[in-house]
mmCIF file of C-alpha atoms and ligand atoms in Angstrom:
data_model
loop_
_atom_site.group_PDB
_atom_site.id
_atom_site.type_symbol
_atom_site.label_atom_id
_atom_site.label_comp_id
_atom_site.label_asym_id
_atom_site.label_seq_id
_atom_site.Cartn_x
_atom_site.Cartn_y
_atom_site.Cartn_z
ATOM 1 C CA MET A 2 0.039 0.124 0.303
ATOM 2 C CA GLU A 3 2.560 2.594 -1.680
ATOM 3 C CA LEU A 4 2.011 5.493 -3.523
ATOM 4 C CA LEU A 5 3.560 8.288 -5.024
ATOM 5 C CA ILE A 6 1.551 11.216 -5.810
ATOM 6 C CA SER A 7 3.236 13.639 -7.796
ATOM 7 C CA SER A 8 1.762 17.808 -8.774
ATOM 8 C CA GLY A 9 2.182 20.706 -9.650
ATOM 9 C CA ARG A 10 1.654 22.369 -6.420
ATOM 10 C CA VAL A 11 2.288 21.174 -2.906
ATOM 11 C CA LEU A 12 0.232 22.980 -0.102
ATOM 12 C CA THR A 13 2.360 21.834 2.909
ATOM 13 C CA GLY A 14 1.951 24.423 5.699
ATOM 14 C CA PRO A 15 -0.144 26.862 6.817
ATOM 15 C CA GLY A 16 -0.194 30.470 5.215
ATOM 16 C CA GLY A 17 -1.045 28.970 1.297
ATOM 17 C CA GLU A 18 2.856 27.435 1.622
ATOM 18 C CA CYS A 19 3.411 25.904 -1.408
ATOM 19 C CA VAL A 20 5.578 23.591 -2.854
ATOM 20 C CA ASN A 21 5.599 23.834 -6.772
ATOM 21 C CA ASP A 22 6.749 20.370 -8.818
ATOM 22 C CA GLY A 23 6.106 18.679 -5.295
ATOM 23 C CA ALA A 24 5.256 15.499 -4.511
ATOM 24 C CA VAL A 25 4.036 13.258 -1.398
ATOM 25 C CA PHE A 26 5.123 9.420 -0.993
ATOM 26 C CA VAL A 27 2.404 8.072 1.454
ATOM 27 C CA SER A 28 2.576 4.284 2.932
ATOM 28 C CA LYS A 29 0.911 2.116 5.380
ATOM 29 C CA GLY A 30 -1.560 5.191 5.495
ATOM 30 C CA GLY A 31 1.051 7.627 6.566
ATOM 31 C CA ILE A 32 3.189 10.337 4.631
ATOM 32 C CA VAL A 33 6.363 8.923 4.441
ATOM 33 C CA ALA A 34 7.254 12.330 2.633
ATOM 34 C CA VAL A 35 6.778 15.274 0.812
ATOM 35 C CA GLY A 36 8.398 18.193 -0.601
ATOM 36 C CA ALA A 37 10.450 18.718 -3.829
ATOM 37 C CA ARG A 38 9.343 16.503 -6.475
ATOM 38 C CA ASP A 39 13.000 15.099 -7.227
ATOM 39 C CA GLU A 40 14.123 15.014 -3.762
ATOM 40 C CA VAL A 41 10.503 12.526 -2.652
ATOM 41 C CA GLU A 42 11.062 10.364 -5.646
ATOM 42 C CA ARG A 43 14.423 9.363 -4.536
ATOM 43 C CA LEU A 44 12.736 8.723 -1.426
ATOM 44 C CA ALA A 45 10.375 6.214 -2.802
ATOM 45 C CA PRO A 46 11.194 2.127 -4.011
ATOM 46 C CA ASP A 47 11.462 2.058 -7.804
ATOM 47 C CA ASP A 48 8.345 -0.263 -7.646
ATOM 48 C CA VAL A 49 6.322 2.127 -6.066
ATOM 49 C CA ARG A 50 2.808 2.649 -7.635
ATOM 50 C CA ARG A 51 2.546 6.486 -8.686
ATOM 51 C CA VAL A 52 -0.175 8.604 -9.914
ATOM 52 C CA SER A 53 0.880 12.765 -11.390
ATOM 53 C CA PHE A 54 -1.473 15.452 -11.809
ATOM 54 C CA PRO A 55 1.037 18.188 -13.277
ATOM 55 C CA HIS A 56 -1.417 20.645 -13.315
ATOM 56 C CA GLY A 57 -3.102 19.747 -9.803
ATOM 57 C CA THR A 58 -2.281 20.646 -6.987
ATOM 58 C CA VAL A 59 -2.143 17.945 -3.332
ATOM 59 C CA LEU A 60 -3.375 19.939 -0.202
ATOM 60 C CA PRO A 61 -4.785 18.344 2.907
ATOM 61 C CA GLY A 62 -8.152 16.479 3.438
ATOM 62 C CA LEU A 63 -10.988 18.986 4.318
ATOM 63 C CA ILE A 64 -11.962 18.932 7.941
ATOM 64 C CA ASP A 65 -15.492 19.952 8.708
ATOM 65 C CA CYS A 66 -15.741 20.584 12.715
ATOM 66 C CA HIS A 67 -19.953 20.504 13.426
ATOM 67 C CA VAL A 68 -21.923 17.819 11.893
ATOM 68 C CA HIS A 69 -24.978 15.817 12.957
ATOM 69 C CA LEU A 70 -24.546 12.668 10.988
ATOM 70 C CA ALA A 71 -28.189 11.617 12.464
ATOM 71 C CA PHE A 72 -29.427 14.866 10.798
ATOM 72 C CA ASP A 73 -30.930 14.033 7.374
ATOM 73 C CA ALA A 74 -30.468 18.149 5.884
ATOM 74 C CA SER A 75 -34.675 18.109 5.255
ATOM 75 C CA PRO A 76 -36.811 20.404 5.913
ATOM 76 C CA ASP A 77 -37.236 18.692 9.069
ATOM 77 C CA PRO A 78 -34.510 16.478 10.152
ATOM 78 C CA VAL A 79 -36.035 16.321 14.400
ATOM 79 C CA GLY A 80 -39.318 14.507 12.528
ATOM 80 C CA ALA A 81 -37.201 12.250 10.637
ATOM 81 C CA LEU A 82 -34.849 11.226 12.897
ATOM 82 C CA ARG A 83 -37.823 10.697 15.493
ATOM 83 C CA GLU A 84 -39.978 8.512 12.762
ATOM 84 C CA ALA A 85 -36.380 6.565 12.278
ATOM 85 C CA ASP A 86 -35.499 2.984 14.687
ATOM 86 C CA ASP A 87 -31.630 3.332 15.279
ATOM 87 C CA ALA A 88 -31.050 0.435 12.980
ATOM 88 C CA SER A 89 -32.051 2.840 9.765
ATOM 89 C CA LEU A 90 -30.551 5.675 11.520
ATOM 90 C CA LEU A 91 -27.364 4.628 11.360
ATOM 91 C CA LEU A 92 -27.556 3.415 7.666
ATOM 92 C CA GLY A 93 -28.403 6.842 6.996
ATOM 93 C CA MET A 94 -25.844 8.007 8.833
ATOM 94 C CA ALA A 95 -22.995 6.081 6.401
ATOM 95 C CA GLY A 96 -24.691 7.203 3.968
ATOM 96 C CA ARG A 97 -24.303 10.830 4.655
ATOM 97 C CA ALA A 98 -20.741 10.188 6.302
ATOM 98 C CA GLN A 99 -19.295 8.838 2.616
ATOM 99 C CA GLN A 100 -21.167 12.038 1.191
ATOM 100 C CA LEU A 101 -19.002 14.453 3.193
ATOM 101 C CA LEU A 102 -15.595 11.828 1.909
ATOM 102 C CA ALA A 103 -16.623 12.213 -1.620
ATOM 103 C CA THR A 104 -16.717 15.943 -1.406
ATOM 104 C CA GLY A 105 -12.846 15.824 0.264
ATOM 105 C CA VAL A 106 -13.898 15.705 4.109
ATOM 106 C CA THR A 107 -11.472 12.776 5.211
ATOM 107 C CA THR A 108 -12.566 14.487 9.696
ATOM 108 C CA VAL A 109 -15.751 15.396 10.958
ATOM 109 C CA ARG A 110 -16.459 16.083 14.416
ATOM 110 C CA ASP A 111 -19.921 14.908 14.719
ATOM 111 C CA LEU A 112 -21.332 17.447 17.447
ATOM 112 C CA GLY A 113 -25.215 15.304 18.551
ATOM 113 C CA ASP A 114 -26.296 12.084 17.481
ATOM 114 C CA ARG A 115 -28.577 10.101 19.649
ATOM 115 C CA GLY A 116 -27.767 6.460 21.087
ATOM 116 C CA GLY A 117 -24.276 6.796 21.055
ATOM 117 C CA LEU A 118 -24.448 5.703 17.128
ATOM 118 C CA SER A 119 -21.603 8.234 15.697
ATOM 119 C CA VAL A 120 -19.185 5.864 18.011
ATOM 120 C CA ARG A 121 -20.504 2.708 15.935
ATOM 121 C CA LEU A 122 -19.906 4.617 12.876
ATOM 122 C CA ARG A 123 -17.015 5.917 13.623
ATOM 123 C CA ASP A 124 -15.790 2.742 15.038
ATOM 124 C CA ALA A 125 -16.338 0.927 12.100
ATOM 125 C CA VAL A 126 -15.051 3.537 9.660
ATOM 126 C CA ALA A 127 -11.886 2.920 11.759
ATOM 127 C CA ALA A 128 -11.926 -0.717 11.292
ATOM 128 C CA GLY A 129 -12.378 -0.755 7.981
ATOM 129 C CA VAL A 130 -15.503 -2.057 7.571
ATOM 130 C CA LEU A 131 -17.002 1.554 5.959
ATOM 131 C CA HIS A 132 -15.382 4.199 3.482
ATOM 132 C CA GLY A 133 -16.427 7.370 5.489
ATOM 133 C CA PRO A 134 -13.974 10.476 6.639
ATOM 134 C CA ARG A 135 -12.489 9.883 10.338
ATOM 135 C CA ILE A 136 -14.797 10.922 12.977
ATOM 136 C CA LEU A 137 -15.166 12.738 15.767
ATOM 137 C CA ALA A 138 -18.064 11.588 18.470
ATOM 138 C CA ALA A 139 -19.974 13.976 20.741
ATOM 139 C CA THR A 140 -22.824 11.859 21.470
ATOM 140 C CA ALA A 141 -25.625 12.672 23.415
ATOM 141 C CA PRO A 142 -25.693 16.764 23.620
ATOM 142 C CA ILE A 143 -26.076 17.834 27.398
ATOM 143 C CA THR A 144 -29.179 19.800 27.543
ATOM 144 C CA SER A 145 -31.601 21.920 30.183
ATOM 145 C CA PRO A 146 -35.202 19.716 30.004
ATOM 146 C CA GLY A 147 -37.204 20.359 26.988
ATOM 147 C CA GLY A 148 -34.256 22.011 26.037
ATOM 148 C CA HIS A 149 -32.270 22.762 22.659
ATOM 149 C CA CYS A 150 -31.973 19.184 20.872
ATOM 150 C CA TRP A 151 -33.656 17.417 24.212
ATOM 151 C CA PHE A 152 -35.006 14.168 21.656
ATOM 152 C CA LEU A 153 -30.913 13.287 21.475
ATOM 153 C CA GLY A 154 -31.176 11.842 24.745
ATOM 154 C CA GLY A 155 -28.858 14.157 26.896
ATOM 155 C CA GLU A 156 -31.482 15.932 29.030
ATOM 156 C CA VAL A 157 -30.187 16.533 32.879
ATOM 157 C CA SER A 158 -31.258 19.086 35.763
ATOM 158 C CA GLY A 159 -29.126 19.512 38.758
ATOM 159 C CA GLU A 160 -24.801 18.890 39.303
ATOM 160 C CA GLU A 161 -25.201 15.298 40.358
ATOM 161 C CA ALA A 162 -27.067 14.864 36.343
ATOM 162 C CA ILE A 163 -24.620 16.968 34.826
ATOM 163 C CA ARG A 164 -21.806 14.687 36.284
ATOM 164 C CA ASP A 165 -23.457 12.147 35.095
ATOM 165 C CA GLN A 166 -24.645 12.704 32.148
ATOM 166 C CA VAL A 167 -20.901 13.365 30.988
ATOM 167 C CA ARG A 168 -19.606 10.578 32.559
ATOM 168 C CA ARG A 169 -21.731 8.366 30.731
ATOM 169 C CA ASN A 170 -21.304 9.939 27.421
ATOM 170 C CA ALA A 171 -17.519 9.285 28.050
ATOM 171 C CA GLU A 172 -17.829 5.643 29.325
ATOM 172 C CA SER A 173 -19.780 5.398 25.812
ATOM 173 C CA GLY A 174 -16.542 6.380 24.202
ATOM 174 C CA ALA A 175 -16.979 9.986 23.482
ATOM 175 C CA ASP A 176 -14.087 12.126 21.951
ATOM 176 C CA VAL A 177 -15.523 15.427 23.027
ATOM 177 C CA ILE A 178 -18.340 16.758 26.040
ATOM 178 C CA LYS A 179 -20.969 18.807 23.876
ATOM 179 C CA VAL A 180 -22.828 20.853 26.376
ATOM 180 C CA MET A 181 -25.843 23.416 25.082
ATOM 181 C CA ALA A 182 -25.152 26.253 25.782
ATOM 182 C CA THR A 183 -28.299 28.119 24.786
ATOM 183 C CA GLY A 184 -31.726 27.288 23.347
ATOM 184 C CA GLY A 185 -31.562 26.553 19.473
ATOM 185 C CA GLY A 186 -33.408 27.553 16.318
ATOM 186 C CA ILE A 187 -34.645 23.403 15.392
ATOM 187 C CA THR A 188 -36.189 22.264 18.576
ATOM 188 C CA LYS A 189 -39.833 23.599 19.251
ATOM 189 C CA GLY A 190 -40.961 24.574 22.323
ATOM 190 C CA GLY A 191 -37.781 24.432 23.948
ATOM 191 C CA PRO A 192 -36.234 27.638 25.726
ATOM 192 C CA ALA A 193 -35.845 31.054 22.766
ATOM 193 C CA THR A 194 -32.375 30.281 21.003
ATOM 194 C CA TRP A 195 -30.865 33.646 22.636
ATOM 195 C CA GLN A 196 -31.858 32.144 26.517
ATOM 196 C CA SER A 197 -29.561 30.433 28.524
ATOM 197 C CA GLN A 198 -29.860 26.693 29.643
ATOM 198 C CA PHE A 199 -27.457 26.499 32.154
ATOM 199 C CA THR A 200 -25.887 28.316 35.035
ATOM 200 C CA THR A 201 -22.296 29.371 34.631
ATOM 201 C CA GLU A 202 -21.626 27.095 37.382
ATOM 202 C CA GLU A 203 -23.203 24.569 35.990
ATOM 203 C CA LEU A 204 -21.233 25.468 32.693
ATOM 204 C CA HIS A 205 -18.379 25.139 34.810
ATOM 205 C CA LEU A 206 -19.329 21.695 36.066
ATOM 206 C CA VAL A 207 -19.360 20.646 32.980
ATOM 207 C CA VAL A 208 -15.533 21.756 31.824
ATOM 208 C CA ALA A 209 -14.312 20.276 35.080
ATOM 209 C CA GLU A 210 -16.102 16.423 34.624
ATOM 210 C CA ALA A 211 -15.243 16.733 31.495
ATOM 211 C CA ARG A 212 -11.081 17.539 31.852
ATOM 212 C CA ARG A 213 -11.547 14.821 34.332
ATOM 213 C CA ALA A 214 -12.335 12.398 31.759
ATOM 214 C CA GLY A 215 -9.834 13.692 29.472
ATOM 215 C CA LEU A 216 -12.484 15.067 27.370
ATOM 216 C CA PRO A 217 -12.401 18.927 25.509
ATOM 217 C CA VAL A 218 -15.700 20.574 25.124
ATOM 218 C CA ALA A 219 -17.643 22.229 22.203
ATOM 219 C CA ALA A 220 -20.098 24.920 23.270
ATOM 220 C CA HIS A 221 -23.173 25.484 21.048
ATOM 221 C CA ALA A 222 -24.185 28.724 22.641
ATOM 222 C CA HIS A 223 -26.270 31.479 20.355
ATOM 223 C CA GLY A 224 -26.844 34.061 22.722
ATOM 224 C CA THR A 225 -24.469 36.615 24.327
ATOM 225 C CA ASP A 226 -24.930 35.816 28.325
ATOM 226 C CA GLY A 227 -24.643 32.210 27.134
ATOM 227 C CA ILE A 228 -21.586 32.997 25.431
ATOM 228 C CA ALA A 229 -20.144 34.661 28.465
ATOM 229 C CA GLY A 230 -20.569 31.169 30.083
ATOM 230 C CA VAL A 231 -18.860 29.397 28.556
ATOM 231 C CA VAL A 232 -15.609 31.601 27.799
ATOM 232 C CA ALA A 233 -15.717 31.752 32.223
ATOM 233 C CA ALA A 234 -16.102 27.959 32.232
ATOM 234 C CA GLY A 235 -13.005 27.273 29.561
ATOM 235 C CA VAL A 236 -14.278 25.367 26.669
ATOM 236 C CA ASN A 237 -12.287 24.558 24.022
ATOM 237 C CA THR A 238 -14.955 25.585 21.180
ATOM 238 C CA ILE A 239 -17.962 27.667 20.453
ATOM 239 C CA GLU A 240 -20.479 27.032 18.780
ATOM 240 C CA HIS A 241 -21.896 29.847 16.213
ATOM 241 C CA CYS A 242 -21.558 32.321 18.481
ATOM 242 C CA THR A 243 -24.484 34.878 17.567
ATOM 243 C CA TRP A 244 -24.588 37.171 19.910
ATOM 244 C CA MET A 245 -28.651 37.114 20.440
ATOM 245 C CA VAL A 246 -30.632 38.377 22.920
ATOM 246 C CA ASP A 247 -33.649 39.432 23.893
ATOM 247 C CA GLY A 248 -34.767 41.451 20.272
ATOM 248 C CA GLY A 249 -31.358 41.831 18.748
ATOM 249 C CA PHE A 250 -27.160 41.530 18.890
ATOM 250 C CA GLU A 251 -24.780 42.592 21.446
ATOM 251 C CA VAL A 252 -21.575 41.768 20.980
ATOM 252 C CA ARG A 253 -18.932 42.525 23.960
ATOM 253 C CA ASP A 254 -15.274 43.563 24.156
ATOM 254 C CA ASP A 255 -14.640 42.400 26.490
ATOM 255 C CA VAL A 256 -16.073 38.641 26.167
ATOM 256 C CA VAL A 257 -14.098 38.087 22.669
ATOM 257 C CA ALA A 258 -10.797 39.640 24.128
ATOM 258 C CA ASP A 259 -11.326 36.323 26.679
ATOM 259 C CA ILE A 260 -11.881 34.009 23.554
ATOM 260 C CA VAL A 261 -8.816 35.319 22.336
ATOM 261 C CA ALA A 262 -6.649 35.199 25.568
ATOM 262 C CA LYS A 263 -8.194 31.820 26.511
ATOM 263 C CA GLU A 264 -7.217 30.429 22.516
ATOM 264 C CA ILE A 265 -11.100 29.087 22.015
ATOM 265 C CA HIS A 266 -12.076 27.935 18.781
ATOM 266 C CA VAL A 267 -14.940 29.830 17.327
ATOM 267 C CA CYS A 268 -17.160 27.862 14.588
ATOM 268 C CA PRO A 269 -19.500 29.844 13.443
ATOM 269 C CA ALA A 270 -21.149 26.871 11.764
ATOM 270 C CA ALA A 271 -21.676 28.549 8.409
ATOM 271 C CA SER A 272 -24.417 26.970 6.801
ATOM 272 C CA PRO A 273 -23.759 25.867 2.855
ATOM 273 C CA ASN A 274 -26.787 27.386 2.228
ATOM 274 C CA TRP A 275 -26.235 30.221 3.543
ATOM 275 C CA ARG A 276 -26.380 32.553 0.289
ATOM 276 C CA ILE A 277 -30.224 31.642 -0.074
ATOM 277 C CA PHE A 278 -30.413 33.427 3.752
ATOM 278 C CA ALA A 279 -29.173 36.338 2.282
ATOM 279 C CA GLU A 280 -31.256 36.505 0.060
ATOM 280 C CA ARG A 281 -34.307 35.517 2.308
ATOM 281 C CA PHE A 282 -33.399 38.075 4.776
ATOM 282 C CA GLY A 283 -32.755 40.816 2.833
ATOM 283 C CA LYS A 284 -28.731 42.093 1.989
ATOM 284 C CA ASP A 285 -28.855 44.423 4.756
ATOM 285 C CA ARG A 286 -29.833 41.838 7.777
ATOM 286 C CA ALA A 287 -27.864 39.210 5.798
ATOM 287 C CA GLU A 288 -24.623 41.578 6.326
ATOM 288 C CA GLU A 289 -25.515 42.756 9.489
ATOM 289 C CA VAL A 290 -25.508 38.950 10.942
ATOM 290 C CA PHE A 291 -21.999 37.883 8.184
ATOM 291 C CA GLY A 292 -20.962 41.877 10.094
ATOM 292 C CA ARG A 293 -20.370 39.773 13.424
ATOM 293 C CA VAL A 294 -18.376 36.956 12.143
ATOM 294 C CA ARG A 295 -15.918 39.267 10.046
ATOM 295 C CA TRP A 296 -15.506 41.756 13.558
ATOM 296 C CA MET A 297 -14.805 38.587 15.081
ATOM 297 C CA ALA A 298 -11.979 37.822 12.815
ATOM 298 C CA GLU A 299 -10.806 41.624 12.838
ATOM 299 C CA GLN A 300 -10.629 40.811 16.670
ATOM 300 C CA GLY A 301 -8.559 38.242 16.136
ATOM 301 C CA VAL A 302 -11.226 35.281 17.472
ATOM 302 C CA ARG A 303 -9.217 31.367 15.746
ATOM 303 C CA LEU A 304 -12.112 30.824 13.339
ATOM 304 C CA VAL A 305 -12.232 27.168 12.155
ATOM 305 C CA ALA A 306 -14.812 25.798 8.881
ATOM 306 C CA GLY A 307 -17.830 24.113 10.025
ATOM 307 C CA THR A 308 -21.682 23.157 8.470
ATOM 308 C CA ASP A 309 -23.991 22.324 10.637
ATOM 309 C CA ALA A 310 -24.385 19.910 8.426
ATOM 310 C CA GLY A 311 -27.591 17.806 8.557
ATOM 311 C CA VAL A 312 -29.982 21.028 9.902
ATOM 312 C CA PRO A 313 -32.730 21.744 7.526
ATOM 313 C CA ASN A 314 -31.402 22.762 3.743
ATOM 314 C CA ALA A 315 -27.091 22.153 5.267
ATOM 315 C CA VAL A 316 -26.425 19.420 2.812
ATOM 316 C CA PHE A 317 -23.489 17.300 3.479
ATOM 317 C CA ASP A 318 -21.887 18.138 0.046
ATOM 318 C CA GLY A 319 -22.025 21.808 0.648
ATOM 319 C CA PHE A 320 -18.711 22.346 2.462
ATOM 320 C CA VAL A 321 -16.885 24.097 -0.178
ATOM 321 C CA SER A 322 -19.727 26.371 -0.053
ATOM 322 C CA SER A 323 -19.530 27.246 3.199
ATOM 323 C CA LEU A 324 -15.846 27.957 2.557
ATOM 324 C CA GLU A 325 -17.320 30.477 0.648
ATOM 325 C CA PHE A 326 -18.942 32.621 3.122
ATOM 326 C CA PHE A 327 -15.514 33.094 4.246
ATOM 327 C CA GLU A 328 -14.114 34.153 1.248
ATOM 328 C CA HIS A 329 -17.277 36.713 1.049
ATOM 329 C CA LEU A 330 -16.566 38.037 4.425
ATOM 330 C CA GLY A 331 -13.660 39.043 3.525
ATOM 331 C CA LEU A 332 -10.822 36.688 4.432
ATOM 332 C CA SER A 333 -7.825 35.654 2.130
ATOM 333 C CA ARG A 334 -8.034 32.119 0.249
ATOM 334 C CA ASP A 335 -5.154 30.470 2.762
ATOM 335 C CA ARG A 336 -6.685 31.463 5.573
ATOM 336 C CA VAL A 337 -9.958 29.736 5.032
ATOM 337 C CA ILE A 338 -7.998 26.479 3.527
ATOM 338 C CA ASP A 339 -6.046 26.749 6.705
ATOM 339 C CA MET A 340 -9.905 27.401 8.887
ATOM 340 C CA ALA A 341 -10.427 23.980 7.151
ATOM 341 C CA THR A 342 -6.909 22.268 7.624
ATOM 342 C CA ILE A 343 -4.275 23.002 10.070
ATOM 343 C CA ASP A 344 -6.641 25.165 12.094
ATOM 344 C CA ALA A 345 -9.610 23.276 12.278
ATOM 345 C CA ALA A 346 -7.049 20.132 13.680
ATOM 346 C CA ARG A 347 -5.534 22.709 16.706
ATOM 347 C CA ALA A 348 -9.093 23.172 17.508
ATOM 348 C CA LEU A 349 -10.174 19.572 17.598
ATOM 349 C CA GLY A 350 -6.836 18.823 19.108
ATOM 350 C CA ILE A 351 -5.950 16.620 16.340
ATOM 351 C CA ASP A 352 -3.181 18.854 14.632
ATOM 352 C CA THR A 353 -0.572 16.234 16.266
ATOM 353 C CA HIS A 354 -1.470 14.212 12.941
ATOM 354 C CA THR A 355 -3.688 15.263 10.226
ATOM 355 C CA GLY A 356 -4.460 18.888 9.343
ATOM 356 C CA GLN A 357 -1.390 19.409 6.975
ATOM 357 C CA LEU A 358 1.311 17.367 4.742
ATOM 358 C CA THR A 359 3.611 16.404 6.815
ATOM 359 C CA ALA A 360 6.276 13.131 7.243
ATOM 360 C CA GLY A 361 4.720 11.109 10.266
ATOM 361 C CA TYR A 362 1.084 12.501 9.937
ATOM 362 C CA ARG A 363 -1.933 10.442 8.542
ATOM 363 C CA ALA A 364 -2.271 10.570 5.039
ATOM 364 C CA ASP A 365 -5.113 12.629 4.844
ATOM 365 C CA LEU A 366 -5.135 14.213 1.583
ATOM 366 C CA LEU A 367 -6.904 15.537 -1.808
ATOM 367 C CA VAL A 368 -5.403 16.295 -5.141
ATOM 368 C CA VAL A 369 -7.670 18.597 -7.057
ATOM 369 C CA ASP A 370 -7.462 20.022 -10.429
ATOM 370 C CA GLY A 371 -6.138 23.941 -10.150
ATOM 371 C CA ASP A 372 -5.017 25.677 -7.538
ATOM 372 C CA PRO A 373 -7.606 26.412 -4.773
ATOM 373 C CA LEU A 374 -5.262 29.577 -3.747
ATOM 374 C CA ARG A 375 -6.383 31.257 -6.949
ATOM 375 C CA ASP A 376 -9.962 29.849 -6.838
ATOM 376 C CA LEU A 377 -11.758 27.622 -3.329
ATOM 377 C CA ASN A 378 -13.526 26.336 -6.890
ATOM 378 C CA ALA A 379 -10.575 24.298 -7.808
ATOM 379 C CA LEU A 380 -11.905 22.092 -4.609
ATOM 380 C CA ARG A 381 -14.874 20.847 -5.942
ATOM 381 C CA ALA A 382 -12.359 19.378 -9.336
ATOM 382 C CA LEU A 383 -11.619 16.394 -7.322
ATOM 383 C CA ARG A 384 -9.134 13.606 -8.650
ATOM 384 C CA LEU A 385 -8.110 11.627 -5.815
ATOM 385 C CA VAL A 386 -9.217 11.942 -1.874
ATOM 386 C CA LEU A 387 -7.070 9.696 0.312
ATOM 387 C CA ALA A 388 -7.941 9.169 4.332
ATOM 388 C CA GLY A 389 -5.876 7.961 6.633
ATOM 389 C CA GLY A 390 -4.064 6.670 3.417
ATOM 390 C CA ARG A 391 -7.393 4.925 1.954
ATOM 391 C CA PRO A 392 -8.075 6.070 -1.066
ATOM 392 C CA TYR A 393 -11.926 6.729 -2.356
ATOM 393 C CA GLY A 394 -14.024 6.540 -4.977
ATOM 394 C CA ASN A 395 -12.762 5.602 -8.892
ATOM 395 C CA GLY A 396 -9.878 8.312 -9.161
ATOM 396 C CA ALA A 397 -6.449 7.677 -10.281
ATOM 397 C CA VAL A 398 -5.741 4.846 -7.701
ATOM 398 C CA ASP A 399 -8.127 2.088 -9.584
ATOM 399 C CA GLY A 400 -6.902 -1.022 -8.037
ATOM 400 C CA TRP A 401 -4.791 -0.322 -5.701
HETATM 401 ZN ZN1 ZN B 513 -25.327 22.360 15.543
#
């Protein structure tokens, strides 16, 4: 299982760092060498399988920091989930995971499913039973009684129940603890999207219990109070971070300064459908909402890419569209690609072995036609996807 990939360009590092006329030598699921083509060729055995893309770019596999494989992206994903038994739900999740992989996403963080099915799927992919991206699973999000996504099974009330649920998730194999710090749009009858579901003390407890289990915490937070609470509690990532208050929006300079100082990553979870949102709400309102993400970027917040795939109209093959949102905000393309690779890997705590093309790292990589540093649309022209060294699709390495 060895492969020598040569290409017009190899994106090796952050900030758009490239090697022209480069190559990557992959063996046993890992990257053995990366750099100038003639140097890498010298390191590879004569009989190694070789593929060449003179007009292409090799880059790290994409990382979607926020998906829900258990939701089907239909107009009513909650209804669909509640009607499905676990067996059919798991099959749907496997199909959606493959859709992500087919679009170049080699790692996903699943931020909430039912019954720990994402752990089952993760393990099946890792064992080679199924093709799919590597999955980091949150299992049931911690939520208040009747709170956001209560139907996923993580309702808690009081300190003891919070501790128990974090422990249950850890014991069931979760890679990350998800807490719903505020309400959310898809949960009918729950707290309003801006409303806090937990006190700051309770959020501290979630983080402390997760740390005891050696796990990071991802916090869903739309409301400004909830954002302040999760920042004080010291979570690892904040999801959405839309700065909502009753009847409007309110950003806080002191809180954003803490987000930066504590090196908390923010995943705005920009839907692949963001252009439709802009049309529906009108240009001014949309630009106001988008402007708060731009403001966070300007304040030095570490933003990472994610789609919230699975919620209404957030499709599983739209990651590139979601990246184009950040380009629309005015972020440079090399930064946008970092947000979906090296920065995402840092946010998820997996940057010691994926997120960039480096010897010794997992062979999570893509080959695309053209140059995504000039046009993100090139990311749609996939020629090859390797996840952990395993090729997906019928691309250039058929029969490998
Ligand atoms: Zn979500």
